Rosetta silent file (secondary structure, phi, psi, omega in degrees, C-alpha in Angstrom):
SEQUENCE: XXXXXXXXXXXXXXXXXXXXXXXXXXXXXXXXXXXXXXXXXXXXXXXXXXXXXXXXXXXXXXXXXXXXXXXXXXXXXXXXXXXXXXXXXXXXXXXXXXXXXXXXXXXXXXXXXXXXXXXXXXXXXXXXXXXXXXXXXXXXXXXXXXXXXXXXXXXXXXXXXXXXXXXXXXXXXXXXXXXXXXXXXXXXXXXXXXXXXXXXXXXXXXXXXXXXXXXXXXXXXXXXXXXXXXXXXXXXXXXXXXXXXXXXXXXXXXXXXXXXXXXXXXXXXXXXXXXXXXXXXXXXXXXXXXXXXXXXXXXXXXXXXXXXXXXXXXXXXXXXXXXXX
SCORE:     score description
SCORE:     0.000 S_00000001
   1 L     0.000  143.049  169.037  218.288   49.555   49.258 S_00000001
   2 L   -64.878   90.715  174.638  215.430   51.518   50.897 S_00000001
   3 L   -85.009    2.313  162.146  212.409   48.886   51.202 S_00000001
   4 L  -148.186  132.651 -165.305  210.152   51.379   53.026 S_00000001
   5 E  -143.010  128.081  179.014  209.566   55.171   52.409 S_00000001
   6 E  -120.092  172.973  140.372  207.134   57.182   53.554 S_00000001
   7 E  -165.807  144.413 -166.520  205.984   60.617   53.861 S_00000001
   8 E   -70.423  163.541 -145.538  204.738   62.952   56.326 S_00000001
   9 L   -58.596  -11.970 -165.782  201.726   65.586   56.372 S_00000001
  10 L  -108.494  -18.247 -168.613  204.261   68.331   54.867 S_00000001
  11 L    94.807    9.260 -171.896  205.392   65.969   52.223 S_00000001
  12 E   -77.510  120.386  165.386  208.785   65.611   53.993 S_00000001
  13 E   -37.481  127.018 -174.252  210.587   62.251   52.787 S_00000001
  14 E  -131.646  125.893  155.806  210.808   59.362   55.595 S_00000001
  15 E  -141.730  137.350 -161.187  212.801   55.577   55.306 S_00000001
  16 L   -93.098  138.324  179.530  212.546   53.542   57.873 S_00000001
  17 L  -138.365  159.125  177.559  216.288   51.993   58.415 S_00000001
  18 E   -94.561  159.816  179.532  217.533   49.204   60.561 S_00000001
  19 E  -138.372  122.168 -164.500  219.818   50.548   63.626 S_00000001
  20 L   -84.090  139.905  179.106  221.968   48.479   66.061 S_00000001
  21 L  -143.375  152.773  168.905  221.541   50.149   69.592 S_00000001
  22 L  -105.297  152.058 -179.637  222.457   48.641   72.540 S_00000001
  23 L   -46.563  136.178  168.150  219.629   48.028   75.269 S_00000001
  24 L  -107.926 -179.419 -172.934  219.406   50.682   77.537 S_00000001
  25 L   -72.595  134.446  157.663  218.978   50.302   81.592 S_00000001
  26 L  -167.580  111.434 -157.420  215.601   50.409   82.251 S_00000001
  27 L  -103.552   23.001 -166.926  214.562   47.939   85.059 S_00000001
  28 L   -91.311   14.622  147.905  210.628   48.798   85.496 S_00000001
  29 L   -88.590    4.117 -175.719  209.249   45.645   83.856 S_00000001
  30 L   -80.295  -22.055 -179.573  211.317   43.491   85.743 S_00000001
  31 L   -83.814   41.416 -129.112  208.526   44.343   88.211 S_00000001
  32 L   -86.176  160.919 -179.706  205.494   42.544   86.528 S_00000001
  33 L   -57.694  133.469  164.497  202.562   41.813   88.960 S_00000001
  34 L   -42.203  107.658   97.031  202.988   38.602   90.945 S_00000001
  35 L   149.663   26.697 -178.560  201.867   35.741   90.020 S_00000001
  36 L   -52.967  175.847 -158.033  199.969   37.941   86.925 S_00000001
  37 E  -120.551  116.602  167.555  197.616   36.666   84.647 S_00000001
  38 E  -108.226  141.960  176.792  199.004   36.603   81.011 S_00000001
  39 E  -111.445  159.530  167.989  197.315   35.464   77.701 S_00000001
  40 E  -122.943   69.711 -173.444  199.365   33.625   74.857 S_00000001
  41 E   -53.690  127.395 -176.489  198.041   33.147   71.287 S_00000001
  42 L   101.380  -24.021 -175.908  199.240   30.601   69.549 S_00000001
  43 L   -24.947  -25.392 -148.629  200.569   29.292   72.767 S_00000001
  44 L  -115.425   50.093 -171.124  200.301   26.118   73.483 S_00000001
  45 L  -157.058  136.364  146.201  202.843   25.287   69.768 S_00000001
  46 H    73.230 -151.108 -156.771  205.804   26.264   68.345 S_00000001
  47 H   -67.324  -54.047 -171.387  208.288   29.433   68.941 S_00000001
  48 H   -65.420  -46.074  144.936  205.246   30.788   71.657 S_00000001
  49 H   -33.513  -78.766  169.229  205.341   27.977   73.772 S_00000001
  50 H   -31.905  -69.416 -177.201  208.754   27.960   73.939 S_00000001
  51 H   -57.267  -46.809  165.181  208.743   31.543   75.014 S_00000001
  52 H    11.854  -87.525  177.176  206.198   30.864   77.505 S_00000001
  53 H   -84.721  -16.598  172.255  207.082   28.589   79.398 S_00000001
  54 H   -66.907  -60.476  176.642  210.488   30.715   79.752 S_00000001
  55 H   -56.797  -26.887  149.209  208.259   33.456   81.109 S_00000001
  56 H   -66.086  -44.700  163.369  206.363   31.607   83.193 S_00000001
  57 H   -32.725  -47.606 -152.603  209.300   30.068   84.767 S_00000001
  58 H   -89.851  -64.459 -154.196  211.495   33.207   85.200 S_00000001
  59 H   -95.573    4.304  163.061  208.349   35.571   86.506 S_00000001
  60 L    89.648   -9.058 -151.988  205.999   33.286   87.951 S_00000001
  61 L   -87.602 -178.476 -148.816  203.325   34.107   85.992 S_00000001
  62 E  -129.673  107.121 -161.326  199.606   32.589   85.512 S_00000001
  63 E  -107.732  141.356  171.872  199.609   31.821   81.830 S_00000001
  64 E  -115.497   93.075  177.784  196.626   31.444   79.775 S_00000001
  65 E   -64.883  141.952  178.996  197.033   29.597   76.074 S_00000001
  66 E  -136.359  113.872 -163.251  194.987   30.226   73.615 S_00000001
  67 E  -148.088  170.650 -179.868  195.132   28.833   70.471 S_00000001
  68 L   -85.957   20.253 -170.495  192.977   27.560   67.298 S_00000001
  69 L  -110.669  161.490  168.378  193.217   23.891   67.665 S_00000001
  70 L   -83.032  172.949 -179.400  190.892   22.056   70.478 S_00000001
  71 L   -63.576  123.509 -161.591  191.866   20.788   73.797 S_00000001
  72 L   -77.052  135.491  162.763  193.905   17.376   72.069 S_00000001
  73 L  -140.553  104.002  154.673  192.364   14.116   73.811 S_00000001
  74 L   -62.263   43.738 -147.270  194.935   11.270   73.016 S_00000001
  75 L     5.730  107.141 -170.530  195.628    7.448   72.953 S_00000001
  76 H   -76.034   -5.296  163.166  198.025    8.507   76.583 S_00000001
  77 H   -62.220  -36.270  164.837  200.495    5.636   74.868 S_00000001
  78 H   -31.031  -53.681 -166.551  201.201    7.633   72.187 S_00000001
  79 H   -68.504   21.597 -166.490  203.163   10.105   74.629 S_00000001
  80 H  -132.974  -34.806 -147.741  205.613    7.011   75.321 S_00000001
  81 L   -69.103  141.010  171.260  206.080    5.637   71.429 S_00000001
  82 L   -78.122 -171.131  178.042  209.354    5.954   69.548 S_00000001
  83 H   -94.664  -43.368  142.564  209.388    7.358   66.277 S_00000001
  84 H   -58.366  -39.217 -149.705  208.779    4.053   64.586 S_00000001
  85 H   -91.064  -10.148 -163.160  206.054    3.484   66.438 S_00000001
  86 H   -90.409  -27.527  158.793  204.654    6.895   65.660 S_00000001
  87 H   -70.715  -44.179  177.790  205.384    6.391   62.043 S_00000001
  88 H   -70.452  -76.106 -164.298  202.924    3.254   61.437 S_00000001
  89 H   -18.458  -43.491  176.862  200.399    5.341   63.506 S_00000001
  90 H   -55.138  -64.179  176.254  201.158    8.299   60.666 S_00000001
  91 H   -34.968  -58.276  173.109  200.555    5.312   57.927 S_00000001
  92 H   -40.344  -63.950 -168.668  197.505    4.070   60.341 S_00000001
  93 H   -64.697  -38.157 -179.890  195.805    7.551   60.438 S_00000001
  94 H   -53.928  -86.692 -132.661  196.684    8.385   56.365 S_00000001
  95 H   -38.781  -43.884 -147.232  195.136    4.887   55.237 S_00000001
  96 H   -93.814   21.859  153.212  191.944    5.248   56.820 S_00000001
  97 H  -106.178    0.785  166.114  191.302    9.119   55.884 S_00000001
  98 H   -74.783  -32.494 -175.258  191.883    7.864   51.963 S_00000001
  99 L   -69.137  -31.811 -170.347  189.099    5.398   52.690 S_00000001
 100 L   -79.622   -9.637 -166.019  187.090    8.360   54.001 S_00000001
 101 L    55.961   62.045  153.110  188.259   10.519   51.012 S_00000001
 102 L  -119.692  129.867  163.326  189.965   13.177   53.320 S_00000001
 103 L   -14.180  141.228  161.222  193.280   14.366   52.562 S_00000001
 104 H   -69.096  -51.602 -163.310  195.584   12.429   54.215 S_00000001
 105 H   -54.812  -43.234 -163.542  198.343   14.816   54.958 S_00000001
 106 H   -79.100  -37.566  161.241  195.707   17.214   56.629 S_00000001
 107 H   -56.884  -16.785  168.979  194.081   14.118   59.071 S_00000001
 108 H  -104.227   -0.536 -166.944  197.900   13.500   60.761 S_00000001
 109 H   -69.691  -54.134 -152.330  198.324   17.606   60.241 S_00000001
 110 H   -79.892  -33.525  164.061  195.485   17.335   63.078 S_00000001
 111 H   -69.113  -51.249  167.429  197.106   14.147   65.041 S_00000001
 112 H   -89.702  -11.688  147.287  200.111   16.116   65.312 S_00000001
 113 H   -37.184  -52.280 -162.919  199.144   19.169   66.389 S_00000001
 114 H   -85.583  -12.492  162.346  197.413   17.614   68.881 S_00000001
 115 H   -90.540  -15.143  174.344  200.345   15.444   70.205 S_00000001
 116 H   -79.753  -34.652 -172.954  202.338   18.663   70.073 S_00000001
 117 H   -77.982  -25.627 -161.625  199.992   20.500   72.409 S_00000001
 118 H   -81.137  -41.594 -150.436  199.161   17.336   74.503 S_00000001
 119 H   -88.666  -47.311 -169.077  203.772   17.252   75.384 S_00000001
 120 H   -64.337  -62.435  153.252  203.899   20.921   75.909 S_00000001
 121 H     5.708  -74.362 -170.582  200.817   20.946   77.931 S_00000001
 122 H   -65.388  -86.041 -159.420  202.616   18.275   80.323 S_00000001
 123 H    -9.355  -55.272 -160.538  205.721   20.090   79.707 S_00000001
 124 H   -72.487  -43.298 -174.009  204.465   23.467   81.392 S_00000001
 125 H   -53.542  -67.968 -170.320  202.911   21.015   84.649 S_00000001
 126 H   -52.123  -13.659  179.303  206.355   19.389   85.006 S_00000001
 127 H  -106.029   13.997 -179.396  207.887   22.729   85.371 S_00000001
 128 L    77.895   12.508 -166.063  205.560   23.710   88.003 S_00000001
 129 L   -83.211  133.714  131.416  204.005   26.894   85.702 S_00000001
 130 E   -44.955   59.685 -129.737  200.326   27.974   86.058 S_00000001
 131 E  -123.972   94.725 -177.694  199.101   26.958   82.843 S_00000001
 132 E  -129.036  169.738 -171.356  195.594   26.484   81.470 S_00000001
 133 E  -139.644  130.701  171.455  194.573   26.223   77.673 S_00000001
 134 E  -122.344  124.491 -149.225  191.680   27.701   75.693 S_00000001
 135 E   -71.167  167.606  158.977  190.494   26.659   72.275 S_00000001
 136 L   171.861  119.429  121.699  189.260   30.191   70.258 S_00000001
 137 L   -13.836   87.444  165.752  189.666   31.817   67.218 S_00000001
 138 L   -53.990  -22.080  179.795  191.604   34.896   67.657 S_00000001
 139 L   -90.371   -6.015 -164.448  190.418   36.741   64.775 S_00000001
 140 L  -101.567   82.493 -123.704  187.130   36.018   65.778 S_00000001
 141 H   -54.391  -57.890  176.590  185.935   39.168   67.961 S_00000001
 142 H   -43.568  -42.446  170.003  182.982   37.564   69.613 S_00000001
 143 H   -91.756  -48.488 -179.379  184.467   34.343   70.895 S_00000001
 144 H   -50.895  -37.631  171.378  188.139   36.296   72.009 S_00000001
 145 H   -77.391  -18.406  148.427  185.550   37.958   74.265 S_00000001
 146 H   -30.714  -75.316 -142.101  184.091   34.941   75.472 S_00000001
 147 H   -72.443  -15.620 -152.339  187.183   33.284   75.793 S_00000001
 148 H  -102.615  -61.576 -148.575  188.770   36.735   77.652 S_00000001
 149 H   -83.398  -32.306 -169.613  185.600   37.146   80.283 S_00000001
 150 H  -103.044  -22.517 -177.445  186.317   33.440   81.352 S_00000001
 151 H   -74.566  -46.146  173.740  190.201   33.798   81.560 S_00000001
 152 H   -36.272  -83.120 -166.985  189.036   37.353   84.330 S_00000001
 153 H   -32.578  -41.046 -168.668  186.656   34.978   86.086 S_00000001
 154 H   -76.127  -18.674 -161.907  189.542   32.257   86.463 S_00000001
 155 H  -136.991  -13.583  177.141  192.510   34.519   87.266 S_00000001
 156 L   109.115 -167.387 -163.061  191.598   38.002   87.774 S_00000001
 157 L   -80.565  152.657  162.851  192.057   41.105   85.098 S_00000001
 158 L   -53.849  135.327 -154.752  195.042   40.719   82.421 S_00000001
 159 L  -145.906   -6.375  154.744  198.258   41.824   82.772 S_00000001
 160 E  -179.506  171.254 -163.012  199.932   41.273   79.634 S_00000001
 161 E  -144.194  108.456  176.245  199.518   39.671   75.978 S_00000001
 162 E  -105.958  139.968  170.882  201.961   38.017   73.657 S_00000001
 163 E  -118.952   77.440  170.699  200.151   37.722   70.580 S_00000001
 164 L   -97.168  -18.912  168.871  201.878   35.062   68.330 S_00000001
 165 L     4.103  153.843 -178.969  198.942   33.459   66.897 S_00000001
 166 L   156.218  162.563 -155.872  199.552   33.283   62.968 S_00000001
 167 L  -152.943  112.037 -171.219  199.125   31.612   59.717 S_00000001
 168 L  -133.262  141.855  176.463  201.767   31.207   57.054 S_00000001
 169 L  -152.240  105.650 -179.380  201.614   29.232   53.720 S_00000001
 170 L  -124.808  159.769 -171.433  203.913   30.062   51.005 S_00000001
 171 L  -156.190  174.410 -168.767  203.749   30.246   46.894 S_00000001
 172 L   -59.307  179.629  167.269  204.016   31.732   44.010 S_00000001
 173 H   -55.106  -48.554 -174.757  201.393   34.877   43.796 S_00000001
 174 H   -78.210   -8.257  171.315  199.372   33.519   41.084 S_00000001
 175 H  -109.436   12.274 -178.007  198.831   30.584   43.412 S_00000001
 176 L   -45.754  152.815  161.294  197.429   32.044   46.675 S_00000001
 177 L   -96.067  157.496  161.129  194.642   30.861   47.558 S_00000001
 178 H   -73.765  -50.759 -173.835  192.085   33.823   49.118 S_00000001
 179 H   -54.488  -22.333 -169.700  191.083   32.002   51.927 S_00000001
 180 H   -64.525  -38.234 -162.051  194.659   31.248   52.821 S_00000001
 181 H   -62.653  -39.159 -158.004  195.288   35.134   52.241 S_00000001
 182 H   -81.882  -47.730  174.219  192.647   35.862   54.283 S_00000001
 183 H   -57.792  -34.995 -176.146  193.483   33.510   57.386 S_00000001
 184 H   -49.384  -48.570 -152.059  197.299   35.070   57.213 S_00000001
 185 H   -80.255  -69.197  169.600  195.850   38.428   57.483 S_00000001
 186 H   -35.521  -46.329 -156.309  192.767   37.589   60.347 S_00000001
 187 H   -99.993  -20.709 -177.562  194.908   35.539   62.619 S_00000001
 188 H   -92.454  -42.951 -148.162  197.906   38.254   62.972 S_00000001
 189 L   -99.052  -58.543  159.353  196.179   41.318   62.160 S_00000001
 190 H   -58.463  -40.527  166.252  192.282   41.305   63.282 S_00000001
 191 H   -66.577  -31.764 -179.308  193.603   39.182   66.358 S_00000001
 192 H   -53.065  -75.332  173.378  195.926   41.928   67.406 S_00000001
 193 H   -17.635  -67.778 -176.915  193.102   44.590   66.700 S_00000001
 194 H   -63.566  -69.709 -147.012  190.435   42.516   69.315 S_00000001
 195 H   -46.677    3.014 -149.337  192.791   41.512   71.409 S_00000001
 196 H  -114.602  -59.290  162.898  193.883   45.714   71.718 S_00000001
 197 H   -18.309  -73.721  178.769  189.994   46.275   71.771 S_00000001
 198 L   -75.655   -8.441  155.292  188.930   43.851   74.325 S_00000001
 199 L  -109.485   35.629  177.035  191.568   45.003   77.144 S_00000001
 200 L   -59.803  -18.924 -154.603  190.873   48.129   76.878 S_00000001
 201 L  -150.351   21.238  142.999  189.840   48.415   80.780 S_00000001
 202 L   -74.609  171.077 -162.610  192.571   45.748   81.599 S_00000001
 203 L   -98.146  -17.543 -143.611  195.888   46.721   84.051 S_00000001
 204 L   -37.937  120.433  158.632  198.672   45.604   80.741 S_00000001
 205 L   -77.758  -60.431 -150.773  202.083   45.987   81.510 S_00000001
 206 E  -128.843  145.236  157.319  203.080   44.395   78.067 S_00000001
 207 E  -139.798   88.234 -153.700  201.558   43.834   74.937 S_00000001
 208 E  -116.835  109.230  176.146  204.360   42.102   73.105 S_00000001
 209 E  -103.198  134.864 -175.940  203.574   40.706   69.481 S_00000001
 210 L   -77.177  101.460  173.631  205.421   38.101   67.083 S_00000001
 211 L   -77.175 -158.364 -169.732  206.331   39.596   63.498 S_00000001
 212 L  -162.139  135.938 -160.426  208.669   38.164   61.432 S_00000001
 213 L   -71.271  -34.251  179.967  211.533   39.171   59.774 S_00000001
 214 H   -54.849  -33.809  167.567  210.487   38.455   56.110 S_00000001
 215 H   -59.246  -22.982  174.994  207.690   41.499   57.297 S_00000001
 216 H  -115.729    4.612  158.377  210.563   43.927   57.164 S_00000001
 217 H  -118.091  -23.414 -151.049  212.515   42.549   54.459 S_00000001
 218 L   115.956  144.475  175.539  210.606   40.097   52.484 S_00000001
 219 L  -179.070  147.655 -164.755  210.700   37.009   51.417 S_00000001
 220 L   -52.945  154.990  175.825  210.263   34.753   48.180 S_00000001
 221 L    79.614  -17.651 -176.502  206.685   33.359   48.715 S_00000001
 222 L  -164.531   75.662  179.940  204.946   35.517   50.975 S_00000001
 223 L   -47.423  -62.561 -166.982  203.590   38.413   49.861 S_00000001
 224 H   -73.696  -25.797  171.476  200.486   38.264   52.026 S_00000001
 225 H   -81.164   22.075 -178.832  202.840   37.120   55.217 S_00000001
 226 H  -102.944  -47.545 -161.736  204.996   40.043   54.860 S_00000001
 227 H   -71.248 -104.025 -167.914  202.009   42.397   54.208 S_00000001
 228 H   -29.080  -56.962  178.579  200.377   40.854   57.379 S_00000001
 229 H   -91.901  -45.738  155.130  203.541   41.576   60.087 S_00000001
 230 H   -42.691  -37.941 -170.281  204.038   44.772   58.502 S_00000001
 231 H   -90.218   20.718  170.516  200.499   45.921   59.060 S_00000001
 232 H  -116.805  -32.982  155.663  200.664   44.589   62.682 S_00000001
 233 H   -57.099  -30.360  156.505  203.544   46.240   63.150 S_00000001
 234 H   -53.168  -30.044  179.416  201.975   49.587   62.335 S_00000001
 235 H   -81.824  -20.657 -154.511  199.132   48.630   64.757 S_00000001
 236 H  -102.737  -60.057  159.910  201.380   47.852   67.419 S_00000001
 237 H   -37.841  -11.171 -170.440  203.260   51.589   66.520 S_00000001
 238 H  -111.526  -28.470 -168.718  199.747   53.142   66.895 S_00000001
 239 H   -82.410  -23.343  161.725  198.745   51.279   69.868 S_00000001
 240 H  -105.358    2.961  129.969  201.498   52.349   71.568 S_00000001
 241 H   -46.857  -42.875 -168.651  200.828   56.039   71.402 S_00000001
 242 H   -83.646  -23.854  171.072  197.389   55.679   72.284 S_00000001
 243 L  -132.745  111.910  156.576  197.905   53.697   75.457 S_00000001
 244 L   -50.638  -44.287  176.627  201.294   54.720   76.960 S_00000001
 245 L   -65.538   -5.480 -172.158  200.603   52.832   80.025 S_00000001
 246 L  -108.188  104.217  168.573  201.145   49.087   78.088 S_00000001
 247 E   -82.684  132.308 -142.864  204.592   48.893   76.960 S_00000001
 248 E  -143.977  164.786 -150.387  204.150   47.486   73.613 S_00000001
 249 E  -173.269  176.595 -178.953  206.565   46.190   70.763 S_00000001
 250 E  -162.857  127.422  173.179  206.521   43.787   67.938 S_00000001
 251 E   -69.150   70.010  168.480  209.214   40.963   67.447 S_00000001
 252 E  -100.297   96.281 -174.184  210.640   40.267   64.153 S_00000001
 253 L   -41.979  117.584  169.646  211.766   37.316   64.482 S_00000001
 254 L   -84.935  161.005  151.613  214.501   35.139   61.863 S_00000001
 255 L     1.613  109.463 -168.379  214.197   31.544   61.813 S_00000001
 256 E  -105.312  163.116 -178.983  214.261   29.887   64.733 S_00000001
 257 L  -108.726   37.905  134.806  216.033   25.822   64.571 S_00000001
 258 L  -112.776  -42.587  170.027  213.815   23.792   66.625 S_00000001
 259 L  -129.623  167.084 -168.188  210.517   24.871   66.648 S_00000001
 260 L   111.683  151.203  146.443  208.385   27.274   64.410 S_00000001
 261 L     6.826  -57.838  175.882  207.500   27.690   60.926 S_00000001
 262 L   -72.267  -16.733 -178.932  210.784   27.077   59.616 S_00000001
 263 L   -88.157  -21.919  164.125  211.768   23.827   60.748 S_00000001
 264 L   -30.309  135.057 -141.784  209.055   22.276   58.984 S_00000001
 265 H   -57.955  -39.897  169.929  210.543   19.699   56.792 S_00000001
 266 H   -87.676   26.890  158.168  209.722   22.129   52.858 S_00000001
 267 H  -119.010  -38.565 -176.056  210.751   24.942   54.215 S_00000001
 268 H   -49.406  -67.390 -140.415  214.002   24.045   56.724 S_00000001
 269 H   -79.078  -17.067  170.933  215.529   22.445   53.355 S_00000001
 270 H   -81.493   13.119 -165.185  214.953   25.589   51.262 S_00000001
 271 H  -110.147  -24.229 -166.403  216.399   27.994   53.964 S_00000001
 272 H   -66.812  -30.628 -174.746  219.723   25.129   54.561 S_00000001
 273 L  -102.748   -4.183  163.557  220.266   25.820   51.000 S_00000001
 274 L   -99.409    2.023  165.974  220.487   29.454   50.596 S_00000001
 275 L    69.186   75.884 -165.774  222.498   28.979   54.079 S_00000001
 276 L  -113.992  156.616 -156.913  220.079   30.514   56.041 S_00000001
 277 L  -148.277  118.571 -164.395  221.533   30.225   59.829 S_00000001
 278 L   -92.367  148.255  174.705  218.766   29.060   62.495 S_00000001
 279 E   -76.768   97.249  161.557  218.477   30.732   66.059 S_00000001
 280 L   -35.894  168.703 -176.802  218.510   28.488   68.892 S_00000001
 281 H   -93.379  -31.684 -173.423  215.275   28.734   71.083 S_00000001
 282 H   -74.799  -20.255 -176.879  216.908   29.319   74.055 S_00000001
 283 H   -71.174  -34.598  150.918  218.593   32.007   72.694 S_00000001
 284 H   -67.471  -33.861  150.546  215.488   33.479   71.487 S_00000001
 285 H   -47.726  -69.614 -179.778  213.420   33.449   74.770 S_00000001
 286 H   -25.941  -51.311 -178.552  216.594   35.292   76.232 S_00000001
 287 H   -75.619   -8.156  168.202  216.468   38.300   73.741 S_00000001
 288 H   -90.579  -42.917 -169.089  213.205   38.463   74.602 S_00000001
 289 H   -59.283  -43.987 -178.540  212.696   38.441   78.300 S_00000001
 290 H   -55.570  -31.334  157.916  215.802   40.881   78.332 S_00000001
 291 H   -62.004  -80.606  157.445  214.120   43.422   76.333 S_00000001
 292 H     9.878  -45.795 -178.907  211.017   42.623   78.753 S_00000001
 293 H   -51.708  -68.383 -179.504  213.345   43.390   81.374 S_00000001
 294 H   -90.679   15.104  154.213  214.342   46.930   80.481 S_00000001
 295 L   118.760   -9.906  168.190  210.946   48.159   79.794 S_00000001
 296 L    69.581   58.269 -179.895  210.338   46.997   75.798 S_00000001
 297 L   -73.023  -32.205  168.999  211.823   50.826   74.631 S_00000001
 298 L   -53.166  132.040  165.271  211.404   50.056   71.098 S_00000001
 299 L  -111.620   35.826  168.795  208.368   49.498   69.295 S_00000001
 300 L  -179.663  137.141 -168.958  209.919   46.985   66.993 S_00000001
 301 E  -133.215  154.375 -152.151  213.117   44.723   67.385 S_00000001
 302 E  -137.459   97.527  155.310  214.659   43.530   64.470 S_00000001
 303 L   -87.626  132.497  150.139  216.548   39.745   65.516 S_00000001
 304 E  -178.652  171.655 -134.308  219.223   39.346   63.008 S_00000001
 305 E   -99.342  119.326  173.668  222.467   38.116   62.002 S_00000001
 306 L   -47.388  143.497  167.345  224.937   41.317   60.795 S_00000001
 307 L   -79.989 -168.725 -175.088  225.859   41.018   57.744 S_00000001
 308 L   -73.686  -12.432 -176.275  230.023   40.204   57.378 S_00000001
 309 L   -87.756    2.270  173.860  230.756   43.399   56.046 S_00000001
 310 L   -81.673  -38.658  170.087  229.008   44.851   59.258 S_00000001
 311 H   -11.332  -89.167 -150.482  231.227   42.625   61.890 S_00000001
 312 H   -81.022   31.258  157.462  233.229   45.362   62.699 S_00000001
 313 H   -89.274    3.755 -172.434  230.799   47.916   63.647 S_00000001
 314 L  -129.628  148.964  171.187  229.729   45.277   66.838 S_00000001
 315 L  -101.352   -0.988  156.984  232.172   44.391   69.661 S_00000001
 316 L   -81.711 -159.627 -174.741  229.937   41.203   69.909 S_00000001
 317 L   -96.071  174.178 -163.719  229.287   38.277   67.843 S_00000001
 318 L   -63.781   -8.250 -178.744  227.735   38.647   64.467 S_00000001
 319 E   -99.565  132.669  174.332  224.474   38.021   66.265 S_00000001
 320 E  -137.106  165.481  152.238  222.569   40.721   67.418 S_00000001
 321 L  -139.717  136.959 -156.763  220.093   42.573   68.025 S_00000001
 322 L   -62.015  149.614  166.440  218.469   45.291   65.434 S_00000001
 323 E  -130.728  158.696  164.545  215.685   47.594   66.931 S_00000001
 324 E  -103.470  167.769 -168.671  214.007   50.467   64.680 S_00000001
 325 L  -105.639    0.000    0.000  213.418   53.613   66.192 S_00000001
């Protein structure tokens, strides 16, 4: 079925369809500045990490995370602890935010974040990457320019921007909250916006942002995240008419199975039971840097798995990947 239709200034009928293409040769991002100075939202967690630290690795580059959590300062035994021992600690931290009458769940939500950022953190040192991390609000125009003007000073002008930054919480409709609605919406959509805004008079090879697939299909639960990576894709489609010189794109991304939104423990078991089939990570840095490679012609890739009655339109395996024109 057609899930998007449009139409143009004559009234002519438009639906956007997905289309398997194969990459074409195009090597002139393979040339990215040496030793350039990239920002990462969302960076220092999850699927954007991961990619990251691939990109720093393969190209050398001088990466600057930026994300909404603070710089994590840790117990440094913690980073040595099994998973028992890390379990009483979970037990430790719940008890004594019930005494304080703070949620529990949301006081270790904040201990692990902050042990996730503290491993990656080391993670990017141990691999020898150029790595520094800045706390900010992305949606928040005034501090991304702070936070932008101090990344110049440290490293020189910008030279590309993955924007995964993002906020997902899903339920029925009638149970959204607004603010949640609002942060989904702020952290994909108004950070894209500044961040497009605020480099305006930067060098950007890339501007490459993380969608989601459920933005171009859907998805039970998340109305406002679908809503939210659709309208950043459209920003990302406008943005890349307007500056030609940035090659710029938008990722929508299925499930990936180690890190990201989905492996969290209520969501992994609803996607295992509609047999939802997770994307290694390494395999997902790869489709990205190769688009990266050939120049990012698309201004939206589509990751996903053909369906079976599709098989034998690909001389690959069922996984591929869709781009829209």
């Amino acid at each position: 079925n057609d899930v998007e239709i449009g139409y143009s200034q004559s009234l002519d009928r438009c639906v956007v369809q997905m289309q398997q293409r194969d990459l074409t040769r195009n090597e002139a991002s393979t040339n990215l500045t040496p030793s350039g100075t990239w920002v990462i939202t969302g960076g220092a967690r999850g699927v954007t990490a991961e990619v990251a630290r691939h990109l720093g690795q393969r190209f050398g580059l001088r990466l600057h995370l930026v994300g909404s959590s603070p710089l994590p300062e840790i117990n440094p035994e913690w980073r040595t602890w099994s998973d028992e021992q890390l379990e009483g600690l979970r037990k430790e931290i719940c008890a004594a935010a019930a005494r304080r009458g703070e949620k529990p769940i949301n006081a270790w939500k904040r201990i692990q974040k902050a042990l996730e950022i503290d491993a990656n953190l080391t993670m990017f040192a141990a691999a020898g990457i150029d790595v520094s991390y800045h706390s900010c609000d992305v949606s928040d125009r005034d501090q991304l320019a702070r936070t932008l003007a101090e990344i110049r000073a440290a490293s020189g002008p910008i030279n590309g921007i993955v924007h995964g930054a993002g906020f997902e919480r899903s339920c029925r409709f009638d149970k959204k909250k607004p603010d949640d609605v609002e942060l989904t919406f702020s952290s994909k959509v108004d950070g894209a916006a500044a961040l497009m805004e605020l480099t305006v008079d930067d060098p950007l090879q890339a501007f490459i942002a993380f969608g989601s697939i459920s933005g171009r299909i859907g998805a039970h639960g998340q109305t406002d995240y679908c809503s939210a990576n659709d309208m950043l894709a459209k920003l990302v489609d406008w943005y890349q008419i307007h500056r030609p010189d940035c090659a710029a794109t938008v990722f929508h991304w299925p499930a990936w199975g180690e890190v990201g939104m989905a492996v969290r423990p209520e969501t992994k078991g609803l996607l295992e039971r509609i047999d939802v089939k997770f994307m290694p990570t390494l395999e997902g840095a790869n489709f990205l840097i190769d688009e990266l490679c050939r120049g990012l012609p698309e201004r939206e890739i589509l990751i996903a798995q053909l369906p079976k009655w599709d098989t034998s339109k690909s001389n690959a395996s069922t996984d591929s990947s869709e781009r829209l024109p």
